[in-house]
PDB file of C-alpha atoms in Angstrom:
ATOM      1  CA  MET A   1       2.028  24.193 -22.939  1.00 54.00           C
ATOM      2  CA  GLY A   2       2.541  21.215 -20.692  1.00 85.00           C
ATOM      3  CA  SER A   3       0.959  20.427 -17.347  1.00 96.00           C
ATOM      4  CA  THR A   4       2.457  21.047 -13.934  1.00 96.00           C
ATOM      5  CA  VAL A   5       1.968  18.375 -11.302  1.00 97.00           C
ATOM      6  CA  ALA A   6       2.796  18.546  -7.602  1.00 95.00           C
ATOM      7  CA  VAL A   7       4.504  15.430  -6.246  1.00 96.00           C
ATOM      8  CA  VAL A   8       3.249  15.488  -2.660  1.00 95.00           C
ATOM      9  CA  ALA A   9       5.617  13.573  -0.394  1.00 94.00           C
ATOM     10  CA  ASP A  10       7.501  13.965   2.853  1.00 91.00           C
ATOM     11  CA  ARG A  11      10.822  13.432   1.055  1.00 91.00           C
ATOM     12  CA  ILE A  12      12.315  12.743  -2.340  1.00 94.00           C
ATOM     13  CA  SER A  13      13.375   9.127  -2.735  1.00 95.00           C
ATOM     14  CA  TRP A  14      14.530   7.064  -5.711  1.00 97.00           C
ATOM     15  CA  GLU A  15      11.004   6.770  -7.111  1.00 97.00           C
ATOM     16  CA  GLU A  16      10.228  10.496  -6.941  1.00 97.00           C
ATOM     17  CA  ARG A  17      13.543  11.400  -8.586  1.00 98.00           C
ATOM     18  CA  ARG A  18      12.873   9.029 -11.457  1.00 98.00           C
ATOM     19  CA  LEU A  19       9.343  10.364 -11.914  1.00 98.00           C
ATOM     20  CA  ILE A  20      10.615  13.962 -12.013  1.00 98.00           C
ATOM     21  CA  GLU A  21      13.327  13.012 -14.521  1.00 98.00           C
ATOM     22  CA  ALA A  22      10.869  11.172 -16.796  1.00 98.00           C
ATOM     23  CA  ALA A  23       8.195  13.893 -16.761  1.00 98.00           C
ATOM     24  CA  PRO A  24       9.483  16.249 -19.538  1.00 97.00           C
ATOM     25  CA  ALA A  25       9.258  13.482 -22.145  1.00 97.00           C
ATOM     26  CA  PHE A  26       5.491  13.558 -21.587  1.00 98.00           C
ATOM     27  CA  GLY A  27       5.063  17.326 -21.558  1.00 97.00           C
ATOM     28  CA  LEU A  28       4.915  17.424 -17.767  1.00 98.00           C
ATOM     29  CA  ARG A  29       6.722  19.303 -15.046  1.00 97.00           C
ATOM     30  CA  LEU A  30       6.750  17.636 -11.648  1.00 97.00           C
ATOM     31  CA  ASP A  31       7.522  19.729  -8.572  1.00 95.00           C
ATOM     32  CA  TRP A  32       8.120  18.285  -5.143  1.00 94.00           C
ATOM     33  CA  VAL A  33       5.734  19.704  -2.524  1.00 92.00           C
ATOM     34  CA  ASN A  34       6.426  18.720   1.062  1.00 91.00           C
ATOM     35  CA  ASP A  35       3.319  17.141   2.559  1.00 88.00           C
ATOM     36  CA  GLU A  36       4.139  18.779   5.896  1.00 83.00           C
ATOM     37  CA  SER A  37       3.798  22.333   4.536  1.00 78.00           C
ATOM     38  CA  LEU A  38       0.632  22.462   2.454  1.00 79.00           C
ATOM     39  CA  GLY A  39      -1.549  24.578   4.751  1.00 75.00           C
ATOM     40  CA  LEU A  40      -4.757  23.235   3.229  1.00 79.00           C
ATOM     41  CA  GLY A  41      -8.255  24.059   4.370  1.00 77.00           C
ATOM     42  CA  GLY A  42      -8.638  27.645   3.240  1.00 71.00           C
ATOM     43  CA  PRO A  43     -11.137  28.490   0.521  1.00 67.00           C
ATOM     44  CA  ASP A  44      -8.458  29.012  -2.140  1.00 60.00           C
ATOM     45  CA  ALA A  45      -5.963  26.278  -1.132  1.00 59.00           C
ATOM     46  CA  PRO A  46      -3.095  28.699  -1.963  1.00 59.00           C
ATOM     47  CA  SER A  47      -0.354  26.076  -1.859  1.00 68.00           C
ATOM     48  CA  LEU A  48      -2.055  24.215  -4.725  1.00 76.00           C
ATOM     49  CA  LEU A  49      -2.591  27.184  -7.037  1.00 73.00           C
ATOM     50  CA  GLY A  50      -0.870  26.715 -10.376  1.00 83.00           C
ATOM     51  CA  TYR A  51      -0.887  22.917 -10.278  1.00 92.00           C
ATOM     52  CA  ASP A  52      -2.964  20.915 -12.692  1.00 95.00           C
ATOM     53  CA  ALA A  53      -2.957  17.825 -10.489  1.00 96.00           C
ATOM     54  CA  LEU A  54      -1.443  16.248  -7.403  1.00 95.00           C
ATOM     55  CA  LEU A  55       0.534  13.007  -7.497  1.00 97.00           C
ATOM     56  CA  VAL A  56       0.126  11.925  -3.878  1.00 97.00           C
ATOM     57  CA  ARG A  57       3.099   9.912  -2.655  1.00 96.00           C
ATOM     58  CA  SER A  58       2.914  10.682   1.037  1.00 92.00           C
ATOM     59  CA  ARG A  59       4.347   7.865   3.146  1.00 86.00           C
ATOM     60  CA  SER A  60       2.321   8.856   6.184  1.00 84.00           C
ATOM     61  CA  TYR A  61      -0.338   6.420   7.344  1.00 79.00           C
ATOM     62  CA  THR A  62      -2.977   9.152   7.248  1.00 84.00           C
ATOM     63  CA  ARG A  63      -1.812  12.251   5.349  1.00 89.00           C
ATOM     64  CA  GLY A  64      -2.413  11.053   1.799  1.00 92.00           C
ATOM     65  CA  GLY A  65      -6.169  10.647   2.029  1.00 94.00           C
ATOM     66  CA  LEU A  66      -6.632  13.940   3.882  1.00 93.00           C
ATOM     67  CA  ILE A  67      -4.532  15.857   1.356  1.00 91.00           C
ATOM     68  CA  ALA A  68      -6.322  14.282  -1.603  1.00 94.00           C
ATOM     69  CA  THR A  69      -9.722  15.058  -0.078  1.00 93.00           C
ATOM     70  CA  LEU A  70      -8.962  18.753   0.399  1.00 90.00           C
ATOM     71  CA  ALA A  71      -7.269  19.007  -3.004  1.00 90.00           C
ATOM     72  CA  GLU A  72     -10.324  17.580  -4.755  1.00 92.00           C
ATOM     73  CA  ALA A  73     -12.567  19.933  -2.793  1.00 88.00           C
ATOM     74  CA  ALA A  74     -10.459  22.824  -4.120  1.00 85.00           C
ATOM     75  CA  GLY A  75     -10.894  21.548  -7.681  1.00 88.00           C
ATOM     76  CA  VAL A  76      -7.421  20.026  -8.091  1.00 91.00           C
ATOM     77  CA  PRO A  77      -7.516  16.367  -9.178  1.00 94.00           C
ATOM     78  CA  ALA A  78      -5.516  13.938  -7.077  1.00 96.00           C
ATOM     79  CA  LEU A  79      -3.762  10.743  -8.147  1.00 97.00           C
ATOM     80  CA  ASN A  80      -4.838   8.519  -6.655  1.00 97.00           C
ATOM     81  CA  THR A  81      -8.322   9.675  -5.779  1.00 98.00           C
ATOM     82  CA  ALA A  82      -9.173  10.483  -2.178  1.00 97.00           C
ATOM     83  CA  ARG A  83     -11.564   7.533  -2.052  1.00 97.00           C
ATOM     84  CA  ALA A  84      -8.898   5.098  -3.221  1.00 98.00           C
ATOM     85  CA  ILE A  85      -6.253   6.449  -0.859  1.00 97.00           C
ATOM     86  CA  HIS A  86      -8.561   6.368   2.169  1.00 96.00           C
ATOM     87  CA  ALA A  87      -9.348   2.730   1.389  1.00 96.00           C
ATOM     88  CA  CYS A  88      -5.702   1.739   0.934  1.00 96.00           C
ATOM     89  CA  GLU A  89      -4.510   3.516   4.096  1.00 94.00           C
ATOM     90  CA  ASN A  90      -6.674   1.320   6.325  1.00 95.00           C
ATOM     91  CA  LYS A  91      -6.057  -2.417   5.957  1.00 95.00           C
ATOM     92  CA  ALA A  92      -9.345  -3.368   7.636  1.00 96.00           C
ATOM     93  CA  VAL A  93     -11.400  -1.054   5.430  1.00 96.00           C
ATOM     94  CA  LEU A  94      -9.596  -2.279   2.324  1.00 97.00           C
ATOM     95  CA  ARG A  95     -10.108  -5.951   3.193  1.00 97.00           C
ATOM     96  CA  ALA A  96     -13.815  -5.404   3.830  1.00 97.00           C
ATOM     97  CA  LEU A  97     -14.250  -3.382   0.633  1.00 98.00           C
ATOM     98  CA  LEU A  98     -12.483  -5.923  -1.552  1.00 98.00           C
ATOM     99  CA  ARG A  99     -14.142  -8.941   0.044  1.00 98.00           C
ATOM    100  CA  THR A 100     -17.577  -7.395  -0.469  1.00 98.00           C
ATOM    101  CA  ALA A 101     -16.670  -6.839  -4.122  1.00 97.00           C
ATOM    102  CA  GLY A 102     -15.734 -10.515  -4.516  1.00 97.00           C
ATOM    103  CA  VAL A 103     -11.971  -9.987  -4.557  1.00 98.00           C
ATOM    104  CA  PRO A 104     -10.145 -12.860  -2.788  1.00 98.00           C
ATOM    105  CA  VAL A 105      -8.424 -11.719   0.429  1.00 98.00           C
ATOM    106  CA  PRO A 106      -6.885 -13.700   3.308  1.00 97.00           C
ATOM    107  CA  ASP A 107      -9.048 -14.705   6.228  1.00 97.00           C
ATOM    108  CA  PHE A 108      -8.582 -12.171   9.024  1.00 97.00           C
ATOM    109  CA  ARG A 109      -9.876 -10.869  12.330  1.00 98.00           C
ATOM    110  CA  LEU A 110      -9.962  -7.247  13.467  1.00 97.00           C
ATOM    111  CA  VAL A 111      -8.331  -6.956  16.888  1.00 96.00           C
ATOM    112  CA  LEU A 112      -9.204  -3.936  19.033  1.00 94.00           C
ATOM    113  CA  SER A 113      -8.727  -5.533  22.439  1.00 94.00           C
ATOM    114  CA  ARG A 114      -7.155  -8.531  24.183  1.00 95.00           C
ATOM    115  CA  LYS A 115     -10.549 -10.234  24.091  1.00 96.00           C
ATOM    116  CA  ASP A 116     -10.565  -9.863  20.293  1.00 97.00           C
ATOM    117  CA  PHE A 117      -7.019 -11.193  20.176  1.00 97.00           C
ATOM    118  CA  GLN A 118      -7.902 -14.284  22.178  1.00 97.00           C
ATOM    119  CA  GLN A 119     -10.913 -14.963  19.976  1.00 98.00           C
ATOM    120  CA  ALA A 120      -8.700 -14.718  16.878  1.00 98.00           C
ATOM    121  CA  LEU A 121      -6.305 -17.231  18.436  1.00 97.00           C
ATOM    122  CA  ASP A 122      -9.223 -19.575  19.138  1.00 97.00           C
ATOM    123  CA  GLU A 123     -10.622 -19.345  15.602  1.00 97.00           C
ATOM    124  CA  LEU A 124      -7.531 -19.292  13.366  1.00 97.00           C
ATOM    125  CA  PRO A 125      -4.762 -21.915  13.172  1.00 95.00           C
ATOM    126  CA  LEU A 126      -1.155 -21.095  14.031  1.00 96.00           C
ATOM    127  CA  PRO A 127       1.146 -19.712  12.782  1.00 96.00           C
ATOM    128  CA  LEU A 128      -0.529 -16.299  12.644  1.00 97.00           C
ATOM    129  CA  VAL A 129       0.503 -12.813  11.615  1.00 96.00           C
ATOM    130  CA  LEU A 130      -0.318  -9.782  13.751  1.00 96.00           C
ATOM    131  CA  LYS A 131      -0.139  -6.497  11.823  1.00 94.00           C
ATOM    132  CA  PRO A 132      -1.250  -2.909  12.449  1.00 93.00           C
ATOM    133  CA  VAL A 133      -4.284  -1.620  10.570  1.00 94.00           C
ATOM    134  CA  PHE A 134      -2.281   1.527   9.749  1.00 90.00           C
ATOM    135  CA  GLY A 135       1.270   0.933   8.586  1.00 81.00           C
ATOM    136  CA  GLY A 136       3.563  -0.183   5.826  1.00 76.00           C
ATOM    137  CA  MET A 137       6.960  -1.549   4.739  1.00 71.00           C
ATOM    138  CA  GLY A 138       6.584  -4.526   7.058  1.00 72.00           C
ATOM    139  CA  LYS A 139       7.002  -2.458  10.211  1.00 79.00           C
ATOM    140  CA  ARG A 140       5.444  -3.778  13.446  1.00 81.00           C
ATOM    141  CA  VAL A 141       4.321  -6.963  11.690  1.00 90.00           C
ATOM    142  CA  THR A 142       4.821  -9.993  13.940  1.00 92.00           C
ATOM    143  CA  LEU A 143       4.765 -13.716  13.254  1.00 94.00           C
ATOM    144  CA  ILE A 144       3.211 -15.740  16.077  1.00 96.00           C
ATOM    145  CA  ARG A 145       4.342 -19.356  15.827  1.00 94.00           C
ATOM    146  CA  HIS A 146       3.461 -20.640  19.305  1.00 94.00           C
ATOM    147  CA  ALA A 147       0.389 -20.150  21.481  1.00 92.00           C
ATOM    148  CA  ASP A 148       2.465 -19.843  24.654  1.00 92.00           C
ATOM    149  CA  THR A 149       4.135 -16.619  23.428  1.00 93.00           C
ATOM    150  CA  ALA A 150       1.064 -14.998  21.882  1.00 96.00           C
ATOM    151  CA  GLN A 151      -0.149 -13.105  24.931  1.00 95.00           C
ATOM    152  CA  SER A 152       3.323 -11.698  25.568  1.00 94.00           C
ATOM    153  CA  VAL A 153       3.403 -10.408  22.012  1.00 93.00           C
ATOM    154  CA  TYR A 154       0.079  -8.669  22.529  1.00 94.00           C
ATOM    155  CA  ASP A 155       1.450  -7.005  25.693  1.00 93.00           C
ATOM    156  CA  TYR A 156       3.522  -4.755  23.435  1.00 90.00           C
ATOM    157  CA  VAL A 157       0.460  -3.709  21.449  1.00 89.00           C
ATOM    158  CA  GLU A 158      -1.565  -3.047  24.567  1.00 87.00           C
ATOM    159  CA  ASP A 159       1.141  -1.269  26.580  1.00 85.00           C
ATOM    160  CA  LEU A 160       3.091   0.629  23.916  1.00 77.00           C
ATOM    161  CA  GLY A 161       0.505   1.342  21.226  1.00 67.00           C
ATOM    162  CA  HIS A 162      -1.488   4.546  21.293  1.00 71.00           C
ATOM    163  CA  ALA A 163      -5.043   5.029  19.995  1.00 67.00           C
ATOM    164  CA  PHE A 164      -5.203   3.885  16.353  1.00 71.00           C
ATOM    165  CA  GLU A 165      -1.850   2.062  16.708  1.00 77.00           C
ATOM    166  CA  GLN A 166      -3.643  -0.563  18.803  1.00 88.00           C
ATOM    167  CA  ALA A 167      -5.985  -1.481  15.936  1.00 93.00           C
ATOM    168  CA  CYS A 168      -4.577  -4.671  14.386  1.00 95.00           C
ATOM    169  CA  LEU A 169      -5.398  -7.533  12.075  1.00 97.00           C
ATOM    170  CA  VAL A 170      -4.675 -11.175  12.796  1.00 98.00           C
ATOM    171  CA  GLU A 171      -4.460 -13.485   9.797  1.00 97.00           C
ATOM    172  CA  PRO A 172      -3.015 -16.889   8.852  1.00 96.00           C
ATOM    173  CA  TYR A 173       0.639 -16.977   7.820  1.00 95.00           C
ATOM    174  CA  LEU A 174       0.675 -17.791   4.106  1.00 92.00           C
ATOM    175  CA  GLY A 175       4.372 -18.412   3.613  1.00 87.00           C
ATOM    176  CA  GLY A 176       7.540 -16.521   2.812  1.00 84.00           C
ATOM    177  CA  THR A 177       6.779 -15.295  -0.706  1.00 89.00           C
ATOM    178  CA  SER A 178       4.572 -12.553  -2.086  1.00 91.00           C
ATOM    179  CA  VAL A 179       4.009 -10.955  -5.488  1.00 94.00           C
ATOM    180  CA  ARG A 180       4.059  -7.185  -5.970  1.00 94.00           C
ATOM    181  CA  CYS A 181       2.009  -6.078  -8.977  1.00 96.00           C
ATOM    182  CA  LEU A 182       2.646  -2.536 -10.194  1.00 97.00           C
ATOM    183  CA  VAL A 183      -0.554  -1.204 -11.733  1.00 98.00           C
ATOM    184  CA  VAL A 184      -0.814   2.015 -13.746  1.00 98.00           C
ATOM    185  CA  GLY A 185      -4.283   3.050 -14.861  1.00 98.00           C
ATOM    186  CA  ARG A 186      -5.869  -0.334 -15.427  1.00 97.00           C
ATOM    187  CA  GLU A 187      -2.745  -2.059 -16.704  1.00 96.00           C
ATOM    188  CA  LEU A 188      -0.443  -4.460 -14.905  1.00 97.00           C
ATOM    189  CA  VAL A 189       2.921  -2.937 -15.845  1.00 97.00           C
ATOM    190  CA  ALA A 190       5.221  -5.305 -13.951  1.00 96.00           C
ATOM    191  CA  ALA A 191       5.085  -8.112 -11.412  1.00 96.00           C
ATOM    192  CA  ALA A 192       7.846  -9.468  -9.193  1.00 94.00           C
ATOM    193  CA  GLU A 193       7.961 -12.172  -6.555  1.00 93.00           C
ATOM    194  CA  PHE A 194       9.696 -11.398  -3.270  1.00 88.00           C
ATOM    195  CA  GLU A 195      11.036 -14.092  -0.982  1.00 85.00           C
ATOM    196  CA  SER A 196      12.114 -13.749   2.617  1.00 75.00           C
ATOM    197  CA  GLY A 197      15.611 -14.815   3.487  1.00 64.00           C
ATOM    198  CA  GLY A 198      18.022 -15.038   6.372  1.00 58.00           C
ATOM    199  CA  ALA A 199      16.733 -14.367   9.857  1.00 59.00           C
ATOM    200  CA  ASP A 200      13.841 -12.139   8.767  1.00 63.00           C
ATOM    201  CA  TRP A 201      10.643 -13.985   7.832  1.00 61.00           C
ATOM    202  CA  ARG A 202       9.050 -10.921   6.181  1.00 62.00           C
ATOM    203  CA  ASN A 203       9.134 -10.671   2.384  1.00 58.00           C
ATOM    204  CA  ASN A 204       8.482  -6.962   1.876  1.00 59.00           C
ATOM    205  CA  ALA A 205      10.354  -5.329  -1.000  1.00 56.00           C
ATOM    206  CA  ALA A 206      11.346  -2.502   1.363  1.00 55.00           C
ATOM    207  CA  LEU A 207      13.391  -4.990   3.401  1.00 55.00           C
ATOM    208  CA  GLY A 208      15.625  -5.859   0.472  1.00 52.00           C
ATOM    209  CA  ASN A 209      14.688  -9.524   0.128  1.00 59.00           C
ATOM    210  CA  SER A 210      15.358 -11.550  -3.017  1.00 65.00           C
ATOM    211  CA  SER A 211      13.147 -10.906  -6.020  1.00 78.00           C
ATOM    212  CA  ARG A 212      12.483 -12.172  -9.515  1.00 88.00           C
ATOM    213  CA  ALA A 213      10.191 -11.204 -12.371  1.00 89.00           C
ATOM    214  CA  VAL A 214       7.075 -13.331 -12.786  1.00 87.00           C
ATOM    215  CA  ALA A 215       4.741 -13.835 -15.731  1.00 80.00           C
ATOM    216  CA  HIS A 216       1.357 -12.130 -15.846  1.00 82.00           C
ATOM    217  CA  ASP A 217      -0.765 -15.039 -14.657  1.00 87.00           C
ATOM    218  CA  PRO A 218      -4.394 -15.014 -15.914  1.00 93.00           C
ATOM    219  CA  ASP A 219      -5.723 -15.439 -12.364  1.00 93.00           C
ATOM    220  CA  VAL A 220      -3.652 -12.478 -11.233  1.00 95.00           C
ATOM    221  CA  LEU A 221      -4.824 -10.362 -14.169  1.00 96.00           C
ATOM    222  CA  LYS A 222      -8.428 -11.124 -13.215  1.00 96.00           C
ATOM    223  CA  ILE A 223      -7.786 -10.035  -9.613  1.00 97.00           C
ATOM    224  CA  ILE A 224      -6.073  -6.832 -10.763  1.00 97.00           C
ATOM    225  CA  ASP A 225      -9.087  -6.030 -12.920  1.00 97.00           C
ATOM    226  CA  GLN A 226     -11.381  -6.586  -9.925  1.00 98.00           C
ATOM    227  CA  VAL A 227      -9.267  -4.359  -7.680  1.00 98.00           C
ATOM    228  CA  VAL A 228      -9.186  -1.539 -10.230  1.00 98.00           C
ATOM    229  CA  SER A 229     -12.910  -1.867 -10.847  1.00 98.00           C
ATOM    230  CA  GLU A 230     -13.503  -1.329  -7.125  1.00 98.00           C
ATOM    231  CA  LEU A 231     -10.924   1.392  -6.381  1.00 98.00           C
ATOM    232  CA  GLY A 232     -10.907   3.090  -9.769  1.00 98.00           C
ATOM    233  CA  PRO A 233      -7.976   3.431 -12.190  1.00 98.00           C
ATOM    234  CA  GLY A 234      -4.802   4.667 -10.556  1.00 98.00           C
ATOM    235  CA  ILE A 235      -1.243   3.903  -9.552  1.00 98.00           C
ATOM    236  CA  TYR A 236      -1.137   0.944  -7.180  1.00 98.00           C
ATOM    237  CA  GLY A 237       1.149  -1.649  -5.739  1.00 97.00           C
ATOM    238  CA  VAL A 238      -1.041  -4.714  -5.300  1.00 97.00           C
ATOM    239  CA  ASP A 239       0.540  -7.309  -3.007  1.00 95.00           C
ATOM    240  CA  LEU A 240      -0.592 -10.903  -3.410  1.00 96.00           C
ATOM    241  CA  PHE A 241      -0.064 -14.011  -1.310  1.00 94.00           C
ATOM    242  CA  HIS A 242      -0.332 -17.588  -2.518  1.00 92.00           C
ATOM    243  CA  SER A 243      -3.079 -19.524  -0.742  1.00 92.00           C
ATOM    244  CA  PRO A 244      -4.392 -23.084  -1.176  1.00 90.00           C
ATOM    245  CA  ASP A 245      -7.284 -21.593  -3.166  1.00 91.00           C
ATOM    246  CA  GLY A 246      -5.137 -19.360  -5.377  1.00 93.00           C
ATOM    247  CA  PRO A 247      -3.762 -15.820  -5.111  1.00 95.00           C
ATOM    248  CA  VAL A 248      -5.278 -13.456  -2.529  1.00 97.00           C
ATOM    249  CA  VAL A 249      -4.824  -9.699  -2.105  1.00 98.00           C
ATOM    250  CA  ASN A 250      -2.858  -8.869   1.011  1.00 95.00           C
ATOM    251  CA  GLU A 251      -2.578  -5.098   0.568  1.00 95.00           C
ATOM    252  CA  VAL A 252      -2.977  -2.357  -2.015  1.00 97.00           C
ATOM    253  CA  ASN A 253      -0.456   0.468  -1.721  1.00 95.00           C
ATOM    254  CA  HIS A 254      -1.621   3.868  -2.949  1.00 95.00           C
ATOM    255  CA  ALA A 255       1.919   5.331  -3.130  1.00 95.00           C
ATOM    256  CA  PRO A 256       3.908   2.255  -4.062  1.00 95.00           C
ATOM    257  CA  GLY A 257       7.641   1.999  -4.038  1.00 93.00           C
ATOM    258  CA  PHE A 258       8.705   0.444  -7.313  1.00 95.00           C
ATOM    259  CA  ARG A 259      12.496   0.398  -7.325  1.00 94.00           C
ATOM    260  CA  ALA A 260      12.705  -3.307  -6.518  1.00 92.00           C
ATOM    261  CA  VAL A 261      10.046  -4.245  -9.098  1.00 94.00           C
ATOM    262  CA  ALA A 262      11.756  -2.142 -11.775  1.00 95.00           C
ATOM    263  CA  SER A 263      15.098  -3.740 -10.961  1.00 94.00           C
ATOM    264  CA  ALA A 264      13.684  -7.271 -11.078  1.00 93.00           C
ATOM    265  CA  THR A 265      11.658  -6.829 -14.263  1.00 95.00           C
ATOM    266  CA  GLY A 266      13.390  -4.093 -16.253  1.00 96.00           C
ATOM    267  CA  ALA A 267      10.043  -2.330 -16.664  1.00 97.00           C
ATOM    268  CA  ASP A 268      10.155   1.439 -17.259  1.00 98.00           C
ATOM    269  CA  ILE A 269       7.651   2.275 -14.545  1.00 98.00           C
ATOM    270  CA  PRO A 270       8.341   6.043 -14.407  1.00 98.00           C
ATOM    271  CA  SER A 271       7.513   6.342 -18.112  1.00 98.00           C
ATOM    272  CA  ALA A 272       4.327   4.313 -17.670  1.00 98.00           C
ATOM    273  CA  ILE A 273       3.242   6.685 -14.888  1.00 98.00           C
ATOM    274  CA  GLY A 274       4.236   9.766 -16.910  1.00 98.00           C
ATOM    275  CA  ARG A 275       2.235   8.558 -19.892  1.00 98.00           C
ATOM    276  CA  TYR A 276      -0.788   7.855 -17.688  1.00 98.00           C
ATOM    277  CA  VAL A 277      -0.692  11.320 -16.108  1.00 98.00           C
ATOM    278  CA  GLN A 278      -0.296  12.905 -19.546  1.00 97.00           C
ATOM    279  CA  GLU A 279      -3.352  11.102 -20.855  1.00 97.00           C
ATOM    280  CA  LEU A 280      -5.436  12.064 -17.831  1.00 96.00           C
ATOM    281  CA  LEU A 281      -4.592  15.747 -18.182  1.00 96.00           C
ATOM    282  CA  ALA A 282      -4.864  15.926 -21.972  1.00 90.00           C
TER     283      ALA A 282
END
């Protein structure tokens, strides 16, 4: 008898459909479970009964780690682990964790107030990127090219942000290209470079910018190994920037979109994930 896995997400997108379609080849059944209707916290976690594992693909900034934590407490393994998801959900926590472990990350400053913001401007050279600690897909990420507009940009954070939305990072702008590495278990399955184009300076895959497959560079493979050693084996989208000193880890996504990487590289990512889940549950 095969294993039944709950795909926990707020909606079914291209990636979830492909994972569900690929699952039977690996003796798995994947069921979509809406992350807004789990009702966790009770002693028996009734909404998780009958599942051998959770594949957490919640796109919320905070739901994934909470769901994984309560699932693990109820004895249901979560992919990725609660520890890994909690780290990936918070860019400041992730940067600190990786830097302490010796993984190269961009220079950055945590900004919790206008005073912090001004200090970051004083210490780091322009252009700079202002990004929320909680967030993804390039949303609310701002490029600050000129000092005379910086304070006006921060007005929007201060006046329109609420609570945790006001927590930001400021970091040097490292150019218009990034590399998304799709990791399954400990293996780098595919890597693609994304380049910004047109009027939008951001190079996120979610924004539909140009992409191309890239070779598995030895320096990148070393960084991937370091990231996995710190977070544990799992399913990650590791985003790298090019810096004067070599590649640096910008973010690690715990529920990565992989349509653009699969399209650019031809890699069968759903099968790689299905095989990994099968091996874990064997």
